[in-house]
mmCIF file of C-alpha atoms and ligand atoms in Angstrom:
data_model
loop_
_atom_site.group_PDB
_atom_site.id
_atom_site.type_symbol
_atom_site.label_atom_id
_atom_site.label_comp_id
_atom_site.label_asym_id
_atom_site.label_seq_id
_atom_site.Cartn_x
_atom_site.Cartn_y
_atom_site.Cartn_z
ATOM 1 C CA UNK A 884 -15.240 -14.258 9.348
ATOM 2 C CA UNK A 885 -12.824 -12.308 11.214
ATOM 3 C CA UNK A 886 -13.240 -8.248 10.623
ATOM 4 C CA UNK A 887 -10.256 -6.544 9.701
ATOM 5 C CA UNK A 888 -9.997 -2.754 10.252
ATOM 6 C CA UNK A 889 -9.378 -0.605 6.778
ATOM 7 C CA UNK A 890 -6.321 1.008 6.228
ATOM 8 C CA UNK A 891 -6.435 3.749 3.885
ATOM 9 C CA UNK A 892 -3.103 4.520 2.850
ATOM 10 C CA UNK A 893 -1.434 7.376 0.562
ATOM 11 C CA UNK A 894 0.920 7.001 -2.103
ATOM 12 C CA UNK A 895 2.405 10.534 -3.227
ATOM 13 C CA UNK A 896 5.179 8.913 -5.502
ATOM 14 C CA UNK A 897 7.675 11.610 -6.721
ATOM 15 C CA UNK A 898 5.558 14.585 -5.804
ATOM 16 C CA UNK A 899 5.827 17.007 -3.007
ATOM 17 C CA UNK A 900 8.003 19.434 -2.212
ATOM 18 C CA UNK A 901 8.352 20.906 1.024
ATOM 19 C CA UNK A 902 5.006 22.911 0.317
ATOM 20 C CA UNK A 903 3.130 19.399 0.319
ATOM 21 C CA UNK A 904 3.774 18.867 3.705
ATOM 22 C CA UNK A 905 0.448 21.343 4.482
ATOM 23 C CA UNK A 906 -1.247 18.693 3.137
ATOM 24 C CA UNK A 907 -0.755 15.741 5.553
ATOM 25 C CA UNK A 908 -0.768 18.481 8.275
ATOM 26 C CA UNK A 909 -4.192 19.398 7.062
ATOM 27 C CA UNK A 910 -5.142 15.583 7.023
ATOM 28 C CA UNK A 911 -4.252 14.636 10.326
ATOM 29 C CA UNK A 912 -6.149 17.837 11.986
ATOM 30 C CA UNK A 913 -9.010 17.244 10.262
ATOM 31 C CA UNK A 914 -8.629 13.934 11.789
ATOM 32 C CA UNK A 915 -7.979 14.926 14.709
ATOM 33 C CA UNK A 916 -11.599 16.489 15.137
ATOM 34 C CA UNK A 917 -13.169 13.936 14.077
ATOM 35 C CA UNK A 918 -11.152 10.703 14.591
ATOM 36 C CA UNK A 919 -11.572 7.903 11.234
ATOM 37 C CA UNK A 920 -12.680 4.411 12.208
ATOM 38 C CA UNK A 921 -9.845 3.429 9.236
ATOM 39 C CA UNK A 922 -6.198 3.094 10.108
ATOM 40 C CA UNK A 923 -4.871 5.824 7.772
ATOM 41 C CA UNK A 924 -0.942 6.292 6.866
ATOM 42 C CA UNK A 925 0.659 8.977 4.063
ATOM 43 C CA UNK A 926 3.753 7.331 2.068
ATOM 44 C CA UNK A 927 5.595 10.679 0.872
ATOM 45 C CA UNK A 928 8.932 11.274 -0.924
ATOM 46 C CA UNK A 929 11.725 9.519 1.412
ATOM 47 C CA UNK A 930 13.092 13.292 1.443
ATOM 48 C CA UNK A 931 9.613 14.312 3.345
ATOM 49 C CA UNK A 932 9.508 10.947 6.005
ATOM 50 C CA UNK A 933 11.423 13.099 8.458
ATOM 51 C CA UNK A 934 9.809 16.249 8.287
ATOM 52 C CA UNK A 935 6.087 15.001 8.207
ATOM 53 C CA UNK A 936 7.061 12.479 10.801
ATOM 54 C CA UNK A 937 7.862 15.081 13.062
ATOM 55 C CA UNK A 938 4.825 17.430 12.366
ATOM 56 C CA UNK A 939 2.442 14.006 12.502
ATOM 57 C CA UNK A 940 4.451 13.159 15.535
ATOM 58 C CA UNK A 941 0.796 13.130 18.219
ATOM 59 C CA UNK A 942 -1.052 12.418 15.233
ATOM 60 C CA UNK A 943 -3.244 9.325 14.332
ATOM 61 C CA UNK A 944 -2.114 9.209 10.642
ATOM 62 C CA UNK A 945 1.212 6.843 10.341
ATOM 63 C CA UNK A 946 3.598 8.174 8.416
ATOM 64 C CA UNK A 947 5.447 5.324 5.705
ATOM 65 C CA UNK A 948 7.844 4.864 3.122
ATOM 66 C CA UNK A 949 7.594 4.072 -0.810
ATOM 67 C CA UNK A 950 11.184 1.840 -0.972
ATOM 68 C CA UNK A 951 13.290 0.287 0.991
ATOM 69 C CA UNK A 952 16.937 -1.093 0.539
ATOM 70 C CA UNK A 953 17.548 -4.869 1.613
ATOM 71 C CA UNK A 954 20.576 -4.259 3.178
ATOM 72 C CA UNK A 955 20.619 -2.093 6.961
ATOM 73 C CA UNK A 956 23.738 -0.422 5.984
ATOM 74 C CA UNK A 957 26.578 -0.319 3.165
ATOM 75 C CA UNK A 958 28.222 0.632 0.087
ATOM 76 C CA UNK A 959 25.034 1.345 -1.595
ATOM 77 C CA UNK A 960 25.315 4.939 -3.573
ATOM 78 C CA UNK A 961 21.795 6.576 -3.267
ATOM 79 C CA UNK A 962 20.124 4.139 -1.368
ATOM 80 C CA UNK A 963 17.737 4.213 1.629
ATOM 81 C CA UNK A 964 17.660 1.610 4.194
ATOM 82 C CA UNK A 965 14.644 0.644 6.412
ATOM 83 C CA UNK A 966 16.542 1.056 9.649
ATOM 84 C CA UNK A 967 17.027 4.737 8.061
ATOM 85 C CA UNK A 968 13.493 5.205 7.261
ATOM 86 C CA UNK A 969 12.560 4.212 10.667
ATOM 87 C CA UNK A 970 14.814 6.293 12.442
ATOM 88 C CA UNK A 971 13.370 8.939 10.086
ATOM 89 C CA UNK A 972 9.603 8.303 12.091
ATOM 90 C CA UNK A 973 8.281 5.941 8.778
ATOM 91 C CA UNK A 974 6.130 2.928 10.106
ATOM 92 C CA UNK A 975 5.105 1.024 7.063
ATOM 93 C CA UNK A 976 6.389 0.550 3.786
ATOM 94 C CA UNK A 977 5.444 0.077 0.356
ATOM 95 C CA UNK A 978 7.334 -2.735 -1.496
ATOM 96 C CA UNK A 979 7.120 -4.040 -5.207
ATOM 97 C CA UNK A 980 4.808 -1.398 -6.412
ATOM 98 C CA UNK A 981 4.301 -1.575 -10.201
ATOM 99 C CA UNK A 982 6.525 1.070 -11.037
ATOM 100 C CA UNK A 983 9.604 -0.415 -9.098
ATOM 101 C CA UNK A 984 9.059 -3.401 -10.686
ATOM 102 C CA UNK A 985 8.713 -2.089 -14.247
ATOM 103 C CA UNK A 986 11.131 0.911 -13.807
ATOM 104 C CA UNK A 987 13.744 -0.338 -11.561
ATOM 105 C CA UNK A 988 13.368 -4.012 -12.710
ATOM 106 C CA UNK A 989 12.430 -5.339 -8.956
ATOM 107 C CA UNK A 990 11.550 -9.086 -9.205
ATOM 108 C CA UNK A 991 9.139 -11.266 -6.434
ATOM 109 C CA UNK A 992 12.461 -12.443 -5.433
ATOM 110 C CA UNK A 993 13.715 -8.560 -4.628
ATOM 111 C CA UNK A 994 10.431 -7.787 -3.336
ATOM 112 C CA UNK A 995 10.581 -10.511 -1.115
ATOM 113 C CA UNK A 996 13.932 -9.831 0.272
ATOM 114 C CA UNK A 997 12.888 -6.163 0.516
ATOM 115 C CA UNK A 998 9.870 -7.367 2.770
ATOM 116 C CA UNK A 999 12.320 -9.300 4.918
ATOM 117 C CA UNK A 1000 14.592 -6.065 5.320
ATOM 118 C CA UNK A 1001 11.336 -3.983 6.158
ATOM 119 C CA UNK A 1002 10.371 -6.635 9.352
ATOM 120 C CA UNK A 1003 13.915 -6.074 9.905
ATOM 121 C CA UNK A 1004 13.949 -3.039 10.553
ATOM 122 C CA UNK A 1005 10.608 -2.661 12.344
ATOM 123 C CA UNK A 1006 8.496 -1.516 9.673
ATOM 124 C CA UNK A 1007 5.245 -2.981 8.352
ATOM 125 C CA UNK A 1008 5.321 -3.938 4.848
ATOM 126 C CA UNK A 1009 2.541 -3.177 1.952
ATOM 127 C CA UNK A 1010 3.379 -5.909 -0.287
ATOM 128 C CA UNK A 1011 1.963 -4.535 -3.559
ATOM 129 C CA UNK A 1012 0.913 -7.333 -6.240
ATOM 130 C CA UNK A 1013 -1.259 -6.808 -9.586
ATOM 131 C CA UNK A 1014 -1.530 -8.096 -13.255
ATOM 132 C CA UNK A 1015 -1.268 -6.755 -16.664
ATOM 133 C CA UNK A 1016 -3.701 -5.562 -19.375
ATOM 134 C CA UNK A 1017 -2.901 -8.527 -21.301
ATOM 135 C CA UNK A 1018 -2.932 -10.528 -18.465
ATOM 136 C CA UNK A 1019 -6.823 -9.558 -17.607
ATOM 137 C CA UNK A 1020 -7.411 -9.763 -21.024
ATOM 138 C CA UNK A 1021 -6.483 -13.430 -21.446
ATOM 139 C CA UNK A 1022 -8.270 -14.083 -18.291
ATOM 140 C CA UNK A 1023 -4.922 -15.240 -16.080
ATOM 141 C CA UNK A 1024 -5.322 -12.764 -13.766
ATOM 142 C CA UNK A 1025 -5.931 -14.478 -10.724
ATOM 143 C CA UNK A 1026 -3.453 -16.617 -11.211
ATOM 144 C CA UNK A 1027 -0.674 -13.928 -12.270
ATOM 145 C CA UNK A 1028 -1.396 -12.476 -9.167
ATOM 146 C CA UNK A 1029 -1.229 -15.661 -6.960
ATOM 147 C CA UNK A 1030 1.727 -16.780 -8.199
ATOM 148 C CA UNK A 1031 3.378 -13.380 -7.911
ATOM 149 C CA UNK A 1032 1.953 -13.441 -3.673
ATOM 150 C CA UNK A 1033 3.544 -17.076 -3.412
ATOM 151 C CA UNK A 1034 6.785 -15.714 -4.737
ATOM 152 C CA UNK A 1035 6.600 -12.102 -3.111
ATOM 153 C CA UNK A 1036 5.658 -13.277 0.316
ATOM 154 C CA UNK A 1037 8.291 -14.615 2.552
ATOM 155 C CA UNK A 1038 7.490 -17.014 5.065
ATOM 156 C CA UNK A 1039 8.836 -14.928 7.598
ATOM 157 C CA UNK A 1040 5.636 -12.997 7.929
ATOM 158 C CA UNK A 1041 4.111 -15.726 9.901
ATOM 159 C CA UNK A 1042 2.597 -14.121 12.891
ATOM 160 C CA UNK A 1043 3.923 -10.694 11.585
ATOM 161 C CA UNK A 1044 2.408 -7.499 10.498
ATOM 162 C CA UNK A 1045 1.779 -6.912 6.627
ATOM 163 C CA UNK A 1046 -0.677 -5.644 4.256
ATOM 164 C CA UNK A 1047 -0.973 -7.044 0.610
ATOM 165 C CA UNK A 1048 -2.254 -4.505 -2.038
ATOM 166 C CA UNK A 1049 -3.780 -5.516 -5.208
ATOM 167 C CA UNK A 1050 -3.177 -3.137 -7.771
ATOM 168 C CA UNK A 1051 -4.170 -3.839 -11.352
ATOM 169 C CA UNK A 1052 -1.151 -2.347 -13.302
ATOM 170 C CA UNK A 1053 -3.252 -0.941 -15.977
ATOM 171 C CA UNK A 1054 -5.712 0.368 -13.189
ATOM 172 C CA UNK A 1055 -2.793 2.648 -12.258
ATOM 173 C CA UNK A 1056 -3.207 6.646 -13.026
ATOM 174 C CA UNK A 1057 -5.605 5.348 -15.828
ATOM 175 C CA UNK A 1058 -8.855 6.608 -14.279
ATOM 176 C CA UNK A 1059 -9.952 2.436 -15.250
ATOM 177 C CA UNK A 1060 -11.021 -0.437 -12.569
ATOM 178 C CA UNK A 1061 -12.265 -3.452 -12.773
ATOM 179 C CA UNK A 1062 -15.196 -4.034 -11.589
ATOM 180 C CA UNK A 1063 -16.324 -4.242 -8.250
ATOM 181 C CA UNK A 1064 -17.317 -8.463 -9.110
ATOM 182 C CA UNK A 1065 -13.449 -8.725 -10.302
ATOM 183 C CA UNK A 1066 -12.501 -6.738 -6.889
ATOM 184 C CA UNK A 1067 -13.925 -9.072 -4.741
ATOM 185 C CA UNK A 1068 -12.902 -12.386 -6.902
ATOM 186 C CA UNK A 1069 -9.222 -11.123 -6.687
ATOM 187 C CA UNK A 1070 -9.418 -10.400 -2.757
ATOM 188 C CA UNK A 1071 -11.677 -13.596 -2.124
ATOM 189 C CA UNK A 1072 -8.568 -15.797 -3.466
ATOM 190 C CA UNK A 1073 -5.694 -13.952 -2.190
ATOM 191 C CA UNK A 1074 -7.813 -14.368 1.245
ATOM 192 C CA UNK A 1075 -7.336 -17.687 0.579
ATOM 193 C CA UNK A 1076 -3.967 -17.749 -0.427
ATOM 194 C CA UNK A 1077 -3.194 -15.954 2.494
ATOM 195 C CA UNK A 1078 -5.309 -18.083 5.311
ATOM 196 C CA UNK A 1079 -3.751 -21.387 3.632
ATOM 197 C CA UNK A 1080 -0.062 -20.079 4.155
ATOM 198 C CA UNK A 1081 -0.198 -17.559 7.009
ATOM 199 C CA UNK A 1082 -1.365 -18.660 10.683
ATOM 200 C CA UNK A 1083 -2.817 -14.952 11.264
ATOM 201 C CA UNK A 1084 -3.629 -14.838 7.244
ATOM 202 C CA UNK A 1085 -7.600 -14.174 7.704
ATOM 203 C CA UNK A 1086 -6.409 -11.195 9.693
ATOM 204 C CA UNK A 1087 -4.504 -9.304 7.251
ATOM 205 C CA UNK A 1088 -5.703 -6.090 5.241
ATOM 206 C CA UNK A 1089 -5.976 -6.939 1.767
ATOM 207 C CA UNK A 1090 -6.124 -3.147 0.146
ATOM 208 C CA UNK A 1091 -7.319 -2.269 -3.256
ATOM 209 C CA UNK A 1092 -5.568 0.049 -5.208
ATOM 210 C CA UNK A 1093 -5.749 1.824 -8.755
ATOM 211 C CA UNK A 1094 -7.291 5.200 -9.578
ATOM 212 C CA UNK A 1095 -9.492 5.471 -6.609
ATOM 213 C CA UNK A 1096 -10.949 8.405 -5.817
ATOM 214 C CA UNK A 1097 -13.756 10.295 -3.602
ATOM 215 C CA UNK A 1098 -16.103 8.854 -6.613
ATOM 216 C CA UNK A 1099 -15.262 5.503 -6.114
ATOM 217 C CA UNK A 1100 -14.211 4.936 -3.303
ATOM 218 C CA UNK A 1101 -17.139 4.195 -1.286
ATOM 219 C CA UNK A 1102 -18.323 1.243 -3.490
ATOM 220 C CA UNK A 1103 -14.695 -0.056 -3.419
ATOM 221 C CA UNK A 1104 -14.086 0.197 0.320
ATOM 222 C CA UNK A 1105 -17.671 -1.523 0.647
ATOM 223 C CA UNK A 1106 -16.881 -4.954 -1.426
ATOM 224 C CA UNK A 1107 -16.310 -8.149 0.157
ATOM 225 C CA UNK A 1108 -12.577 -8.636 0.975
ATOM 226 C CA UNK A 1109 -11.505 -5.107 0.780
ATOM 227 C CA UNK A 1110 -9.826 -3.935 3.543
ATOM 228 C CA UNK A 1111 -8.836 -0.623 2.727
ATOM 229 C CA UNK A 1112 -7.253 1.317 -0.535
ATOM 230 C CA UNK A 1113 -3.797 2.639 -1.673
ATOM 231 C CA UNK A 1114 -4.448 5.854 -3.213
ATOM 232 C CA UNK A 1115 -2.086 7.282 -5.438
ATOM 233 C CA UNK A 1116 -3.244 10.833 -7.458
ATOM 234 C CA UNK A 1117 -5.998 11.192 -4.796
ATOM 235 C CA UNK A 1118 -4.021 10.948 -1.679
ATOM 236 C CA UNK A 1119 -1.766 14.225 -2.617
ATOM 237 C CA UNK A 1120 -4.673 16.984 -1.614
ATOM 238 C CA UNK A 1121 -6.218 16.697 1.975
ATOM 239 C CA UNK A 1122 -9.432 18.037 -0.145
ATOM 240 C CA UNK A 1123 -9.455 14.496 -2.432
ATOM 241 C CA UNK A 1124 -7.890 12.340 0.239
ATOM 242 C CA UNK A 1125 -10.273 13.320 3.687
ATOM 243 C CA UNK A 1126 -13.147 12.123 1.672
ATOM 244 C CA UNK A 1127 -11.933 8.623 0.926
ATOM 245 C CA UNK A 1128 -10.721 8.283 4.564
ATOM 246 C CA UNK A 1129 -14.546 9.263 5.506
ATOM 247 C CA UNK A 1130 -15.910 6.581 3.021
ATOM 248 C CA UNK A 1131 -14.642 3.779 4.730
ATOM 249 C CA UNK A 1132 -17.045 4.156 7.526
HETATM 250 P P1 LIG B 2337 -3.416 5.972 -8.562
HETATM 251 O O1 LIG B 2337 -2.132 5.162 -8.075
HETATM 252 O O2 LIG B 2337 -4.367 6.050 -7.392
HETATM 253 O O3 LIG B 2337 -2.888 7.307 -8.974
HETATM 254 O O4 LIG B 2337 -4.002 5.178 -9.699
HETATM 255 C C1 LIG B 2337 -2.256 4.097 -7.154
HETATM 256 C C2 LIG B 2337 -0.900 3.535 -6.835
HETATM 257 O O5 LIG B 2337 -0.048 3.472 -7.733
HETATM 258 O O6 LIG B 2337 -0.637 3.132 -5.686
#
């Protein structure tokens, strides 16, 4: 089995304002004295990518993106591009997290042009996947989930950099998982999906995600498949956040 090192990976959403920024700063200096085996990267407001980049500039903590336009450049009112983000000091980004594609009506076929436009540019994608209440319910959720991967994923990412996160949409903000059996049966077969299509697929960090928190996140980081976490709530105070960087070890 080939060991993949965690990523543990913060996703502020719409919240910050330039007073947040203390709390990355505070995250990578804590770091800093005490260096995390994880990978760990904050995903702030586009407004913030800039700023924080600059102030995590000799720091270990990669700084990354929530969104990304498909196009590099263009007539697009209000949009960011990844070349922009990039330039801005952003390293990875987030694509086809719940809320895009619920809010802002992103399909697997936007997502995967997004995740084309992120390798693009130069930025590793976190190529967000996860099934509905009903969907667990009626127990389709591993196949929901597969056949949103097959359509998200690109083959373009052959021999590339990404990171899949599965993130139960009714796990989100909720303060509800599943269980840590329904974790590891959801990461064992997108491992598989992911060896069977990808030539570097065993290698790539399959993150859980969905109201983790210092409470959790130990158990989480510790189940079979789980190669890191995308926080959400958790990830906004270096006091919540530190300790789920620290449980990965
Ligand atoms: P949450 O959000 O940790 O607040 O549940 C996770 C996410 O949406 O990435």
């Amino acid at each position: 089995m080939v060991s993949v090192r965690k990523l543990i990976a913060g996703n502020w959403k719409m919240n910050g304002l330039s007073n947040q920024i203390v709390e990355a700063v505070a995250v990578a200096e804590d770091l800093a004295r005490n260096p995390p085996k994880a990978r760990v990267a904050i995903c702030p407001p586009s407004i913030l990518v800039h700023r924080i980049a600059e102030r995590l500039a000799r720091s270990i903590v990669e700084v990354g993106a929530q969104d990304l336009h498909g196009e590099a450049a263009g007539a697009f009112t209000g949009d960011t591009s990844g070349e922009m983000l990039h330039d801005a000091g952003a390293r990875v980004v987030i694509i086809g997290h719940s809320e895009r594609r619920t809010l802002h009506y992103e399909d697997d076929a936007v997502v995967s042009g997004k995740v084309n436009a992120a390798l693009r540019a130069g930025l590793e994608p976190i190529i967000c996947v996860g099934e509905r209440l009903e969907h667990r319910e009626a127990g389709q959720a591993l196949e929901v989930v597969c056949q949103q991967l097959e359509r998200s994923l690109p083959m373009t990412l052959d021999g590339r950099a990404f990171v899949v996160a599965y993130e139960p949409v009714w796990a989100i903000g909720t303060g509800l998982t599943p269980t840590l059996d329904e974790i590891a049966d959801m990461h064992r077969a997108i491992r598989t999906l992911l060896v069977e299509r990808f030539s570097n697929g065993a290698a790539r960090p399959i993150l859980y995600g969905g109201s983790v928190k210092p409470s959790n996140a130990a158990d989480i980081l510790h189940t079979q498949d789980v190669d890191g976490v995308l926080v959400g709530g958790a990830s906004l105070l270096a006091k919540d956040f530190l300790p789920i960087i620290r449980a990965a070890e």
